[in-house]
Amino acid sequence: MGNKQTIFTDEQLDAYQDCTFFTRKEILRLHGRYHELAPNLVPMDYTNDPDVKLPLQLIINMPELKENPFRNRIVESFSEDGQGNLSFNDFVDMFSVLSEMAPRELKAIYAFKIYDFNTDNFICKEDLEKTLNKLTREELTAEEVNLVCDKVIEEADLDGDGKLAFADFENMISRAPDFLSLTVSTDKRDEVKPLLKTARAFESFTWV
């Protein structure tokens, strides 16, 4: 009985609980998933905080992530080095934010980071184009992508600088149902369908 859980100290588990939306049992389960990715690298004893990081390629091929079009950006955004190499702490943080328990406000912070492909702390038109192409799996034409991106910036750019700061982005997603319908500005039924799909994708940011 006393040897049932020796992976973390009680203090470590308390700290994880305080900083995430997980219970002790869920944290231990996450360690199990992390260990499964690289049994030869990840120790079963974390009481001494081992310095272990798993590469991006191992993480993005997890069943929980591999179908997500933003898997690379998600992992990079949670890695301390920005390259997608995740420590166990990074791994726990990532799944905590991706979980249903995380509040919308916290998800918005990381969604902004994920959409900010050039990491300049703004979402510019090029970032939006990449975002749309990933969300729709490149089903839209270049003209449709350009139309949606121009409309997003026109409606969401509060200070007129041609790009979205976090405040612009936060305001946009807080009123997503009404705002996103503005991206559809054509009367042709066949053209409306893919744009509506894009709008819905923006509205329901694809967290795992």
PDB file of C-alpha atoms in Angstrom:
ATOM      1  CA  MET A   1       0.000   0.000   0.000  1.00  0.00           C
ATOM      2  CA  GLY A   2       2.737   2.463   0.965  1.00  0.00           C
ATOM      3  CA  ASN A   3       4.603   1.913  -2.312  1.00  0.00           C
ATOM      4  CA  LYS A   4       1.589   2.520  -4.520  1.00  0.00           C
ATOM      5  CA  GLN A   5       2.581   6.051  -5.561  1.00  0.00           C
ATOM      6  CA  THR A   6       6.234   7.063  -5.585  1.00  0.00           C
ATOM      7  CA  ILE A   7       6.368   9.074  -8.809  1.00  0.00           C
ATOM      8  CA  PHE A   8       5.877  12.482  -7.145  1.00  0.00           C
ATOM      9  CA  THR A   9       6.090  13.813  -3.626  1.00  0.00           C
ATOM     10  CA  ASP A  10       2.909  15.054  -1.969  1.00  0.00           C
ATOM     11  CA  GLU A  11       4.257  18.596  -2.293  1.00  0.00           C
ATOM     12  CA  GLN A  12       4.747  18.184  -6.037  1.00  0.00           C
ATOM     13  CA  LEU A  13       1.236  16.839  -6.509  1.00  0.00           C
ATOM     14  CA  ASP A  14      -0.189  19.690  -4.440  1.00  0.00           C
ATOM     15  CA  ALA A  15       1.700  22.173  -6.620  1.00  0.00           C
ATOM     16  CA  TYR A  16       0.367  20.606  -9.819  1.00  0.00           C
ATOM     17  CA  GLN A  17      -3.159  20.712  -8.447  1.00  0.00           C
ATOM     18  CA  ASP A  18      -2.765  24.367  -7.509  1.00  0.00           C
ATOM     19  CA  CYS A  19      -1.466  25.335 -10.966  1.00  0.00           C
ATOM     20  CA  THR A  20      -3.724  23.224 -13.180  1.00  0.00           C
ATOM     21  CA  PHE A  21      -7.287  21.996 -13.475  1.00  0.00           C
ATOM     22  CA  PHE A  22      -6.360  18.399 -12.684  1.00  0.00           C
ATOM     23  CA  THR A  23      -6.751  16.097  -9.702  1.00  0.00           C
ATOM     24  CA  ARG A  24      -3.856  14.032  -8.344  1.00  0.00           C
ATOM     25  CA  LYS A  25      -5.138  10.966 -10.162  1.00  0.00           C
ATOM     26  CA  GLU A  26      -5.301  12.858 -13.446  1.00  0.00           C
ATOM     27  CA  ILE A  27      -1.763  14.202 -12.975  1.00  0.00           C
ATOM     28  CA  LEU A  28      -0.488  10.657 -12.439  1.00  0.00           C
ATOM     29  CA  ARG A  29      -2.380   9.557 -15.539  1.00  0.00           C
ATOM     30  CA  LEU A  30      -0.729  12.352 -17.522  1.00  0.00           C
ATOM     31  CA  HIS A  31       2.663  11.191 -16.325  1.00  0.00           C
ATOM     32  CA  GLY A  32       1.744   7.743 -17.598  1.00  0.00           C
ATOM     33  CA  ARG A  33       0.966   9.179 -21.043  1.00  0.00           C
ATOM     34  CA  TYR A  34       4.211  11.177 -21.033  1.00  0.00           C
ATOM     35  CA  HIS A  35       6.174   8.071 -20.024  1.00  0.00           C
ATOM     36  CA  GLU A  36       4.536   5.975 -22.759  1.00  0.00           C
ATOM     37  CA  LEU A  37       5.865   8.366 -25.406  1.00  0.00           C
ATOM     38  CA  ALA A  38       9.484   7.611 -24.498  1.00  0.00           C
ATOM     39  CA  PRO A  39       9.900   4.934 -21.800  1.00  0.00           C
ATOM     40  CA  ASN A  40      13.682   5.025 -22.144  1.00  0.00           C
ATOM     41  CA  LEU A  41      13.837   8.780 -21.540  1.00  0.00           C
ATOM     42  CA  VAL A  42      11.090   9.477 -19.024  1.00  0.00           C
ATOM     43  CA  PRO A  43      11.791   8.136 -15.513  1.00  0.00           C
ATOM     44  CA  MET A  44       9.108   6.793 -13.228  1.00  0.00           C
ATOM     45  CA  ASP A  45      10.612   8.755 -10.327  1.00  0.00           C
ATOM     46  CA  TYR A  46      10.071  12.521 -10.611  1.00  0.00           C
ATOM     47  CA  THR A  47      10.766  13.356  -6.988  1.00  0.00           C
ATOM     48  CA  ASN A  48      14.085  14.975  -7.962  1.00  0.00           C
ATOM     49  CA  ASP A  49      12.677  16.992 -10.892  1.00  0.00           C
ATOM     50  CA  PRO A  50      14.648  15.292 -13.693  1.00  0.00           C
ATOM     51  CA  ASP A  51      15.593  17.506 -16.639  1.00  0.00           C
ATOM     52  CA  VAL A  52      13.797  15.625 -19.410  1.00  0.00           C
ATOM     53  CA  LYS A  53      12.186  17.062 -22.536  1.00  0.00           C
ATOM     54  CA  LEU A  54      10.452  15.180 -25.310  1.00  0.00           C
ATOM     55  CA  PRO A  55      10.753  16.433 -28.914  1.00  0.00           C
ATOM     56  CA  LEU A  56       7.871  17.945 -30.834  1.00  0.00           C
ATOM     57  CA  GLN A  57       7.564  14.990 -33.211  1.00  0.00           C
ATOM     58  CA  LEU A  58       6.717  12.594 -30.381  1.00  0.00           C
ATOM     59  CA  ILE A  59       4.088  14.935 -28.939  1.00  0.00           C
ATOM     60  CA  ILE A  60       2.265  15.829 -32.171  1.00  0.00           C
ATOM     61  CA  ASN A  61       1.810  12.157 -33.040  1.00  0.00           C
ATOM     62  CA  MET A  62      -0.161  11.475 -29.869  1.00  0.00           C
ATOM     63  CA  PRO A  63      -3.729  10.348 -30.687  1.00  0.00           C
ATOM     64  CA  GLU A  64      -4.985  13.322 -28.661  1.00  0.00           C
ATOM     65  CA  LEU A  65      -3.275  15.774 -31.021  1.00  0.00           C
ATOM     66  CA  LYS A  66      -2.415  14.202 -34.351  1.00  0.00           C
ATOM     67  CA  GLU A  67      -5.723  15.126 -36.027  1.00  0.00           C
ATOM     68  CA  ASN A  68      -5.580  18.732 -34.836  1.00  0.00           C
ATOM     69  CA  PRO A  69      -4.486  21.053 -37.690  1.00  0.00           C
ATOM     70  CA  PHE A  70      -2.731  23.283 -35.142  1.00  0.00           C
ATOM     71  CA  ARG A  71      -0.814  20.499 -33.411  1.00  0.00           C
ATOM     72  CA  ASN A  72       2.620  21.932 -34.214  1.00  0.00           C
ATOM     73  CA  ARG A  73       1.672  25.433 -33.126  1.00  0.00           C
ATOM     74  CA  ILE A  74      -0.007  24.157 -29.959  1.00  0.00           C
ATOM     75  CA  VAL A  75       3.067  22.236 -28.860  1.00  0.00           C
ATOM     76  CA  GLU A  76       5.440  25.069 -29.780  1.00  0.00           C
ATOM     77  CA  SER A  77       3.317  27.540 -27.817  1.00  0.00           C
ATOM     78  CA  PHE A  78       3.573  25.476 -24.649  1.00  0.00           C
ATOM     79  CA  SER A  79       7.264  24.642 -24.918  1.00  0.00           C
ATOM     80  CA  GLU A  80       9.590  26.742 -22.818  1.00  0.00           C
ATOM     81  CA  ASP A  81      12.133  26.851 -25.648  1.00  0.00           C
ATOM     82  CA  GLY A  82       9.538  27.723 -28.306  1.00  0.00           C
ATOM     83  CA  GLN A  83      10.722  24.817 -30.467  1.00  0.00           C
ATOM     84  CA  GLY A  84       8.203  22.226 -29.300  1.00  0.00           C
ATOM     85  CA  ASN A  85      10.392  20.327 -26.833  1.00  0.00           C
ATOM     86  CA  LEU A  86       8.163  19.663 -23.828  1.00  0.00           C
ATOM     87  CA  SER A  87       9.163  18.997 -20.249  1.00  0.00           C
ATOM     88  CA  PHE A  88       6.594  17.220 -18.110  1.00  0.00           C
ATOM     89  CA  ASN A  89       5.599  20.592 -16.645  1.00  0.00           C
ATOM     90  CA  ASP A  90       5.018  21.934 -20.174  1.00  0.00           C
ATOM     91  CA  PHE A  91       3.061  18.785 -21.018  1.00  0.00           C
ATOM     92  CA  VAL A  92       0.788  19.212 -17.997  1.00  0.00           C
ATOM     93  CA  ASP A  93       0.280  22.918 -18.720  1.00  0.00           C
ATOM     94  CA  MET A  94      -0.701  22.142 -22.301  1.00  0.00           C
ATOM     95  CA  PHE A  95      -3.327  19.564 -21.421  1.00  0.00           C
ATOM     96  CA  SER A  96      -4.620  21.726 -18.588  1.00  0.00           C
ATOM     97  CA  VAL A  97      -5.365  24.592 -20.982  1.00  0.00           C
ATOM     98  CA  LEU A  98      -6.771  22.217 -23.601  1.00  0.00           C
ATOM     99  CA  SER A  99      -9.096  20.618 -21.064  1.00  0.00           C
ATOM    100  CA  GLU A 100     -12.784  21.406 -20.753  1.00  0.00           C
ATOM    101  CA  MET A 101     -12.170  22.802 -17.265  1.00  0.00           C
ATOM    102  CA  ALA A 102     -10.014  25.678 -18.499  1.00  0.00           C
ATOM    103  CA  PRO A 103     -11.934  28.966 -18.726  1.00  0.00           C
ATOM    104  CA  ARG A 104     -12.551  30.640 -22.073  1.00  0.00           C
ATOM    105  CA  GLU A 105     -10.343  33.577 -21.041  1.00  0.00           C
ATOM    106  CA  LEU A 106      -7.321  31.314 -20.595  1.00  0.00           C
ATOM    107  CA  LYS A 107      -7.989  29.484 -23.839  1.00  0.00           C
ATOM    108  CA  ALA A 108      -8.151  32.858 -25.597  1.00  0.00           C
ATOM    109  CA  ILE A 109      -4.633  33.738 -24.423  1.00  0.00           C
ATOM    110  CA  TYR A 110      -3.209  30.567 -25.907  1.00  0.00           C
ATOM    111  CA  ALA A 111      -5.383  30.681 -29.022  1.00  0.00           C
ATOM    112  CA  PHE A 112      -3.860  34.106 -29.713  1.00  0.00           C
ATOM    113  CA  LYS A 113      -0.352  32.675 -29.293  1.00  0.00           C
ATOM    114  CA  ILE A 114      -1.167  29.773 -31.583  1.00  0.00           C
ATOM    115  CA  TYR A 115      -2.599  32.027 -34.312  1.00  0.00           C
ATOM    116  CA  ASP A 116       0.407  34.366 -34.019  1.00  0.00           C
ATOM    117  CA  PHE A 117       2.574  32.370 -36.414  1.00  0.00           C
ATOM    118  CA  ASN A 118       5.372  34.944 -36.678  1.00  0.00           C
ATOM    119  CA  THR A 119       5.418  35.450 -32.880  1.00  0.00           C
ATOM    120  CA  ASP A 120       5.359  39.265 -33.028  1.00  0.00           C
ATOM    121  CA  ASN A 121       2.514  39.520 -30.466  1.00  0.00           C
ATOM    122  CA  PHE A 122       0.025  40.548 -33.148  1.00  0.00           C
ATOM    123  CA  ILE A 123      -2.187  38.623 -35.538  1.00  0.00           C
ATOM    124  CA  CYS A 124      -1.511  40.097 -38.964  1.00  0.00           C
ATOM    125  CA  LYS A 125      -3.158  39.234 -42.268  1.00  0.00           C
ATOM    126  CA  GLU A 126      -0.518  36.602 -43.028  1.00  0.00           C
ATOM    127  CA  ASP A 127      -1.228  34.947 -39.661  1.00  0.00           C
ATOM    128  CA  LEU A 128      -4.944  34.953 -40.448  1.00  0.00           C
ATOM    129  CA  GLU A 129      -4.328  33.411 -43.859  1.00  0.00           C
ATOM    130  CA  LYS A 130      -2.351  30.566 -42.312  1.00  0.00           C
ATOM    131  CA  THR A 131      -5.005  30.132 -39.638  1.00  0.00           C
ATOM    132  CA  LEU A 132      -7.834  29.937 -42.163  1.00  0.00           C
ATOM    133  CA  ASN A 133      -5.984  27.489 -44.371  1.00  0.00           C
ATOM    134  CA  LYS A 134      -5.385  25.213 -41.399  1.00  0.00           C
ATOM    135  CA  LEU A 135      -8.921  25.514 -40.058  1.00  0.00           C
ATOM    136  CA  THR A 136     -10.447  24.673 -43.437  1.00  0.00           C
ATOM    137  CA  ARG A 137      -7.656  22.281 -44.445  1.00  0.00           C
ATOM    138  CA  GLU A 138      -7.048  24.529 -47.471  1.00  0.00           C
ATOM    139  CA  GLU A 139     -10.541  24.033 -48.878  1.00  0.00           C
ATOM    140  CA  LEU A 140     -10.974  27.752 -49.595  1.00  0.00           C
ATOM    141  CA  THR A 141      -9.656  29.497 -52.672  1.00  0.00           C
ATOM    142  CA  ALA A 142      -7.055  32.240 -52.312  1.00  0.00           C
ATOM    143  CA  GLU A 143      -9.785  34.760 -53.135  1.00  0.00           C
ATOM    144  CA  GLU A 144     -12.040  33.453 -50.369  1.00  0.00           C
ATOM    145  CA  VAL A 145      -9.193  33.462 -47.851  1.00  0.00           C
ATOM    146  CA  ASN A 146      -8.346  37.035 -48.797  1.00  0.00           C
ATOM    147  CA  LEU A 147     -11.998  38.070 -48.467  1.00  0.00           C
ATOM    148  CA  VAL A 148     -12.367  36.566 -44.995  1.00  0.00           C
ATOM    149  CA  CYS A 149      -9.054  37.956 -43.723  1.00  0.00           C
ATOM    150  CA  ASP A 150      -9.817  41.461 -44.973  1.00  0.00           C
ATOM    151  CA  LYS A 151     -13.241  41.329 -43.331  1.00  0.00           C
ATOM    152  CA  VAL A 152     -11.835  40.047 -40.031  1.00  0.00           C
ATOM    153  CA  ILE A 153      -9.273  42.842 -39.880  1.00  0.00           C
ATOM    154  CA  GLU A 154     -11.807  45.455 -40.980  1.00  0.00           C
ATOM    155  CA  GLU A 155     -14.245  44.493 -38.233  1.00  0.00           C
ATOM    156  CA  ALA A 156     -11.866  43.523 -35.410  1.00  0.00           C
ATOM    157  CA  ASP A 157      -8.960  45.977 -35.757  1.00  0.00           C
ATOM    158  CA  LEU A 158      -9.956  48.609 -33.210  1.00  0.00           C
ATOM    159  CA  ASP A 159      -7.019  50.991 -33.697  1.00  0.00           C
ATOM    160  CA  GLY A 160      -6.744  50.726 -37.476  1.00  0.00           C
ATOM    161  CA  ASP A 161      -3.144  49.501 -37.638  1.00  0.00           C
ATOM    162  CA  GLY A 162      -3.978  46.598 -39.947  1.00  0.00           C
ATOM    163  CA  LYS A 163      -3.363  43.844 -37.397  1.00  0.00           C
ATOM    164  CA  LEU A 164      -4.984  42.432 -34.277  1.00  0.00           C
ATOM    165  CA  ALA A 165      -3.593  43.007 -30.814  1.00  0.00           C
ATOM    166  CA  PHE A 166      -4.778  40.659 -28.078  1.00  0.00           C
ATOM    167  CA  ALA A 167      -7.487  43.144 -27.046  1.00  0.00           C
ATOM    168  CA  ASP A 168      -8.825  43.115 -30.620  1.00  0.00           C
ATOM    169  CA  PHE A 169      -8.749  39.329 -30.712  1.00  0.00           C
ATOM    170  CA  GLU A 170     -10.422  39.004 -27.318  1.00  0.00           C
ATOM    171  CA  ASN A 171     -13.154  41.405 -28.370  1.00  0.00           C
ATOM    172  CA  MET A 172     -13.644  39.487 -31.611  1.00  0.00           C
ATOM    173  CA  ILE A 173     -14.116  36.075 -30.040  1.00  0.00           C
ATOM    174  CA  SER A 174     -16.302  37.439 -27.228  1.00  0.00           C
ATOM    175  CA  ARG A 175     -18.894  38.348 -29.847  1.00  0.00           C
ATOM    176  CA  ALA A 176     -18.003  35.594 -32.296  1.00  0.00           C
ATOM    177  CA  PRO A 177     -21.506  34.503 -33.366  1.00  0.00           C
ATOM    178  CA  ASP A 178     -22.472  37.991 -34.576  1.00  0.00           C
ATOM    179  CA  PHE A 179     -19.023  39.054 -35.677  1.00  0.00           C
ATOM    180  CA  LEU A 180     -18.228  35.962 -37.669  1.00  0.00           C
ATOM    181  CA  SER A 181     -21.378  36.248 -39.733  1.00  0.00           C
ATOM    182  CA  LEU A 182     -19.941  39.517 -41.062  1.00  0.00           C
ATOM    183  CA  THR A 183     -17.198  37.588 -42.825  1.00  0.00           C
ATOM    184  CA  VAL A 184     -19.823  36.286 -45.243  1.00  0.00           C
ATOM    185  CA  SER A 185     -20.516  39.129 -47.616  1.00  0.00           C
ATOM    186  CA  THR A 186     -21.557  37.358 -50.800  1.00  0.00           C
ATOM    187  CA  ASP A 187     -25.018  36.498 -52.029  1.00  0.00           C
ATOM    188  CA  LYS A 188     -23.960  33.442 -54.014  1.00  0.00           C
ATOM    189  CA  ARG A 189     -25.098  30.299 -52.209  1.00  0.00           C
ATOM    190  CA  ASP A 190     -22.184  28.137 -53.366  1.00  0.00           C
ATOM    191  CA  GLU A 191     -19.657  30.687 -52.127  1.00  0.00           C
ATOM    192  CA  VAL A 192     -21.410  31.200 -48.814  1.00  0.00           C
ATOM    193  CA  LYS A 193     -21.040  27.574 -47.734  1.00  0.00           C
ATOM    194  CA  PRO A 194     -17.237  27.450 -47.378  1.00  0.00           C
ATOM    195  CA  LEU A 195     -17.193  30.871 -45.769  1.00  0.00           C
ATOM    196  CA  LEU A 196     -19.810  29.798 -43.256  1.00  0.00           C
ATOM    197  CA  LYS A 197     -17.698  26.759 -42.498  1.00  0.00           C
ATOM    198  CA  THR A 198     -14.751  29.057 -41.891  1.00  0.00           C
ATOM    199  CA  ALA A 199     -16.817  31.297 -39.631  1.00  0.00           C
ATOM    200  CA  ARG A 200     -17.977  28.354 -37.561  1.00  0.00           C
ATOM    201  CA  ALA A 201     -14.415  27.117 -37.277  1.00  0.00           C
ATOM    202  CA  PHE A 202     -13.306  30.491 -35.964  1.00  0.00           C
ATOM    203  CA  GLU A 203     -16.227  30.533 -33.543  1.00  0.00           C
ATOM    204  CA  SER A 204     -15.453  27.117 -32.080  1.00  0.00           C
ATOM    205  CA  PHE A 205     -11.657  27.166 -31.879  1.00  0.00           C
ATOM    206  CA  THR A 206     -10.624  23.542 -32.235  1.00  0.00           C
ATOM    207  CA  TRP A 207      -9.283  22.553 -28.832  1.00  0.00           C
ATOM    208  CA  VAL A 208      -8.798  18.856 -28.300  1.00  0.00           C
TER     209      VAL A 208
END
